[in-house]
Amino acid sequence: FRFNASFLPCLGYGNLSPSTAVGRIFCIVFALFGIPLNLVLLNEIGQLMLLGVQHCACRLGEVLHWQNKASFLMKTCALVTGLLLFLLLPPLLFSNKEGWSYEEGFYYSFITLSTIGFGDYVIGMNPDRTYPSWYKNVISLWILFGMAWLALVIKFCINLLE
């Protein structure tokens, strides 16, 4: 099972790609199980985030005695907080650590969290830069929670359209 990194610009975010038939078959089989499990995980994280927002809305509604307004306020706060944490602030970090413009960082943020992942921008890969040890771990958590948040936003939009 050999990996070939020579087609990096064409492969999306991966630096590695299987170059043998056995490796490609393994990737297909792994994806058949891995993709649904990933969707289940993202759904569970999104549901936990939603439960947290609903719990806060209930508590706020009890304190202020206006349940409907509290629910709307908490959903709005969750949306704005998510926008800040997952789409608007990370480009500042990417500008600092990667040397990208804010627009490039925003583009990377959206393309990554929406799972499009073209691979034209990849974090932590510039050999001319030194990255802190925490950087890739924090970005991994940002991707995980950001994808769950974006899935909730898309689900909310679909519910509105229905």
mmCIF file of C-alpha atoms in Angstrom:
data_model
loop_
_atom_site.group_PDB
_atom_site.id
_atom_site.type_symbol
_atom_site.label_atom_id
_atom_site.label_comp_id
_atom_site.label_asym_id
_atom_site.label_seq_id
_atom_site.Cartn_x
_atom_site.Cartn_y
_atom_site.Cartn_z
ATOM 1 C CA PHE A 1 0.000 0.000 0.000
ATOM 2 C CA ARG A 2 2.037 2.961 -1.368
ATOM 3 C CA PHE A 3 0.979 6.586 -1.173
ATOM 4 C CA ASN A 4 1.767 9.196 -3.799
ATOM 5 C CA ALA A 5 1.862 12.870 -2.827
ATOM 6 C CA SER A 6 2.710 14.214 -6.280
ATOM 7 C CA PHE A 7 -0.892 15.145 -7.153
ATOM 8 C CA LEU A 8 -1.459 17.341 -4.095
ATOM 9 C CA PRO A 9 -3.199 20.237 -5.885
ATOM 10 C CA CYS A 10 -5.776 17.881 -7.429
ATOM 11 C CA LEU A 11 -6.704 15.824 -4.401
ATOM 12 C CA GLY A 12 -8.436 18.170 -2.028
ATOM 13 C CA TYR A 13 -6.930 18.462 1.435
ATOM 14 C CA GLY A 14 -4.982 15.239 1.489
ATOM 15 C CA ASN A 15 -1.257 15.080 1.090
ATOM 16 C CA LEU A 16 -1.507 11.357 0.575
ATOM 17 C CA SER A 17 -3.355 9.273 -1.941
ATOM 18 C CA PRO A 18 -3.369 5.531 -2.522
ATOM 19 C CA SER A 19 -1.422 4.532 -5.619
ATOM 20 C CA THR A 20 -2.112 0.779 -5.640
ATOM 21 C CA ALA A 21 -5.314 -1.118 -6.384
ATOM 22 C CA VAL A 22 -5.344 -2.593 -2.859
ATOM 23 C CA GLY A 23 -4.922 0.857 -1.348
ATOM 24 C CA ARG A 24 -7.747 2.304 -3.423
ATOM 25 C CA ILE A 25 -10.088 -0.583 -2.558
ATOM 26 C CA PHE A 26 -9.235 -0.146 1.126
ATOM 27 C CA CYS A 27 -10.082 3.576 0.880
ATOM 28 C CA ILE A 28 -13.434 2.800 -0.757
ATOM 29 C CA VAL A 29 -14.353 0.216 1.896
ATOM 30 C CA PHE A 30 -13.161 2.515 4.667
ATOM 31 C CA ALA A 31 -15.220 5.399 3.221
ATOM 32 C CA LEU A 32 -18.350 3.209 3.031
ATOM 33 C CA PHE A 33 -18.215 2.878 6.816
ATOM 34 C CA GLY A 34 -16.333 6.059 7.721
ATOM 35 C CA ILE A 35 -18.574 8.568 5.976
ATOM 36 C CA PRO A 36 -21.821 7.389 7.651
ATOM 37 C CA LEU A 37 -20.058 7.192 11.017
ATOM 38 C CA ASN A 38 -18.739 10.712 10.513
ATOM 39 C CA LEU A 39 -22.261 11.928 9.701
ATOM 40 C CA VAL A 40 -23.593 10.264 12.860
ATOM 41 C CA LEU A 41 -20.837 11.896 14.926
ATOM 42 C CA LEU A 42 -21.486 15.348 13.438
ATOM 43 C CA ASN A 43 -25.225 14.920 14.003
ATOM 44 C CA GLU A 44 -24.665 13.957 17.649
ATOM 45 C CA ILE A 45 -22.358 16.921 18.252
ATOM 46 C CA GLY A 46 -24.869 19.218 16.546
ATOM 47 C CA GLN A 47 -27.698 17.831 18.678
ATOM 48 C CA LEU A 48 -25.641 18.415 21.844
ATOM 49 C CA MET A 49 -24.990 21.984 20.747
ATOM 50 C CA LEU A 50 -28.711 22.425 20.031
ATOM 51 C CA LEU A 51 -29.649 20.961 23.433
ATOM 52 C CA GLY A 52 -27.308 23.448 25.078
ATOM 53 C CA VAL A 53 -28.984 26.343 23.266
ATOM 54 C CA GLN A 54 -32.462 25.007 24.122
ATOM 55 C CA HIS A 55 -31.479 24.554 27.770
ATOM 56 C CA CYS A 56 -30.204 28.133 27.925
ATOM 57 C CA ALA A 57 -33.412 29.355 26.240
ATOM 58 C CA CYS A 58 -35.570 27.520 28.797
ATOM 59 C CA ARG A 59 -33.586 28.949 31.711
ATOM 60 C CA LEU A 60 -33.723 32.440 30.240
ATOM 61 C CA GLY A 61 -37.465 32.049 29.599
ATOM 62 C CA GLU A 62 -38.043 31.019 33.225
ATOM 63 C CA VAL A 63 -36.084 33.977 34.529
ATOM 64 C CA LEU A 64 -37.568 36.586 32.179
ATOM 65 C CA HIS A 65 -41.031 34.968 31.906
ATOM 66 C CA TRP A 66 -41.204 35.155 28.108
ATOM 67 C CA GLN A 67 -40.464 31.765 26.645
ATOM 68 C CA ASN A 68 -40.965 32.521 22.922
ATOM 69 C CA LYS A 69 -38.766 35.611 22.957
ATOM 70 C CA ALA A 70 -36.107 33.763 24.972
ATOM 71 C CA SER A 71 -36.026 30.937 22.428
ATOM 72 C CA PHE A 72 -35.652 33.386 19.542
ATOM 73 C CA LEU A 73 -32.975 35.330 21.451
ATOM 74 C CA MET A 74 -30.956 32.181 22.215
ATOM 75 C CA LYS A 75 -31.170 30.913 18.639
ATOM 76 C CA THR A 76 -30.011 34.305 17.403
ATOM 77 C CA CYS A 77 -27.148 34.316 19.914
ATOM 78 C CA ALA A 78 -26.156 30.787 18.875
ATOM 79 C CA LEU A 79 -26.179 31.819 15.217
ATOM 80 C CA VAL A 80 -24.106 34.960 15.825
ATOM 81 C CA THR A 81 -21.686 33.128 18.139
ATOM 82 C CA GLY A 82 -21.263 30.380 15.552
ATOM 83 C CA LEU A 83 -20.690 32.930 12.807
ATOM 84 C CA LEU A 84 -17.985 34.541 14.903
ATOM 85 C CA LEU A 85 -16.317 31.332 16.110
ATOM 86 C CA PHE A 86 -16.458 29.364 12.891
ATOM 87 C CA LEU A 87 -16.500 31.841 9.991
ATOM 88 C CA LEU A 88 -15.517 35.391 10.957
ATOM 89 C CA LEU A 89 -12.713 35.060 13.556
ATOM 90 C CA PRO A 90 -10.723 32.057 12.225
ATOM 91 C CA PRO A 91 -9.586 33.985 9.118
ATOM 92 C CA LEU A 92 -7.736 36.330 11.487
ATOM 93 C CA LEU A 93 -5.817 33.337 12.875
ATOM 94 C CA PHE A 94 -5.135 32.063 9.354
ATOM 95 C CA SER A 95 -3.913 35.506 8.316
ATOM 96 C CA ASN A 96 -1.480 35.483 11.214
ATOM 97 C CA LYS A 97 -0.264 31.873 11.028
ATOM 98 C CA GLU A 98 -0.485 31.187 7.275
ATOM 99 C CA GLY A 99 0.118 34.656 5.853
ATOM 100 C CA TRP A 100 -3.170 34.611 3.973
ATOM 101 C CA SER A 101 -5.409 37.629 3.461
ATOM 102 C CA TYR A 102 -8.633 37.801 5.464
ATOM 103 C CA GLU A 103 -10.589 36.936 2.308
ATOM 104 C CA GLU A 104 -8.430 33.853 1.683
ATOM 105 C CA GLY A 105 -8.920 32.789 5.313
ATOM 106 C CA PHE A 106 -12.686 33.279 5.069
ATOM 107 C CA TYR A 107 -12.755 31.313 1.819
ATOM 108 C CA TYR A 108 -10.767 28.491 3.491
ATOM 109 C CA SER A 109 -13.134 28.546 6.476
ATOM 110 C CA PHE A 110 -16.281 28.220 4.411
ATOM 111 C CA ILE A 111 -14.855 25.699 1.918
ATOM 112 C CA THR A 112 -13.567 23.545 4.793
ATOM 113 C CA LEU A 113 -16.691 23.630 6.977
ATOM 114 C CA SER A 114 -19.013 23.045 4.047
ATOM 115 C CA THR A 115 -16.903 19.937 3.209
ATOM 116 C CA ILE A 116 -16.233 21.144 -0.328
ATOM 117 C CA GLY A 117 -12.500 21.127 0.404
ATOM 118 C CA PHE A 118 -10.840 21.939 -2.916
ATOM 119 C CA GLY A 119 -7.335 21.737 -1.449
ATOM 120 C CA ASP A 120 -6.133 25.009 -2.927
ATOM 121 C CA TYR A 121 -5.508 26.186 0.668
ATOM 122 C CA VAL A 122 -4.178 23.780 3.316
ATOM 123 C CA ILE A 123 -3.158 24.820 6.816
ATOM 124 C CA GLY A 124 0.252 24.087 8.291
ATOM 125 C CA MET A 125 1.917 23.191 5.011
ATOM 126 C CA ASN A 126 4.105 26.227 4.258
ATOM 127 C CA PRO A 127 7.749 25.149 4.770
ATOM 128 C CA ASP A 128 8.760 28.798 5.213
ATOM 129 C CA ARG A 129 6.626 29.173 8.330
ATOM 130 C CA THR A 130 6.930 27.809 11.840
ATOM 131 C CA TYR A 131 3.675 26.633 13.373
ATOM 132 C CA PRO A 132 2.958 26.262 17.100
ATOM 133 C CA SER A 133 2.431 22.723 18.364
ATOM 134 C CA TRP A 134 -1.219 23.424 19.282
ATOM 135 C CA TYR A 135 -2.158 24.824 15.870
ATOM 136 C CA LYS A 136 -3.257 21.699 13.987
ATOM 137 C CA ASN A 137 -5.052 20.282 17.046
ATOM 138 C CA VAL A 138 -7.076 23.473 17.535
ATOM 139 C CA ILE A 139 -7.903 23.586 13.820
ATOM 140 C CA SER A 140 -9.055 19.949 13.968
ATOM 141 C CA LEU A 141 -11.458 20.790 16.803
ATOM 142 C CA TRP A 142 -12.587 23.912 14.948
ATOM 143 C CA ILE A 143 -13.363 21.792 11.880
ATOM 144 C CA LEU A 144 -15.266 19.180 13.912
ATOM 145 C CA PHE A 145 -17.456 21.648 15.813
ATOM 146 C CA GLY A 146 -17.721 24.023 12.856
ATOM 147 C CA MET A 147 -19.038 21.284 10.590
ATOM 148 C CA ALA A 148 -21.585 20.321 13.246
ATOM 149 C CA TRP A 149 -22.638 23.973 13.622
ATOM 150 C CA LEU A 150 -22.915 24.500 9.871
ATOM 151 C CA ALA A 151 -24.954 21.285 9.568
ATOM 152 C CA LEU A 152 -27.365 22.694 12.178
ATOM 153 C CA VAL A 153 -27.625 25.981 10.283
ATOM 154 C CA ILE A 154 -28.318 24.149 7.011
ATOM 155 C CA LYS A 155 -30.883 21.927 8.755
ATOM 156 C CA PHE A 156 -32.558 25.030 10.191
ATOM 157 C CA CYS A 157 -32.666 26.643 6.734
ATOM 158 C CA ILE A 158 -34.173 23.487 5.226
ATOM 159 C CA ASN A 159 -36.832 23.450 7.960
ATOM 160 C CA LEU A 160 -37.665 27.077 7.176
ATOM 161 C CA LEU A 161 -38.013 26.305 3.494
ATOM 162 C CA GLU A 162 -40.314 23.344 4.154
#
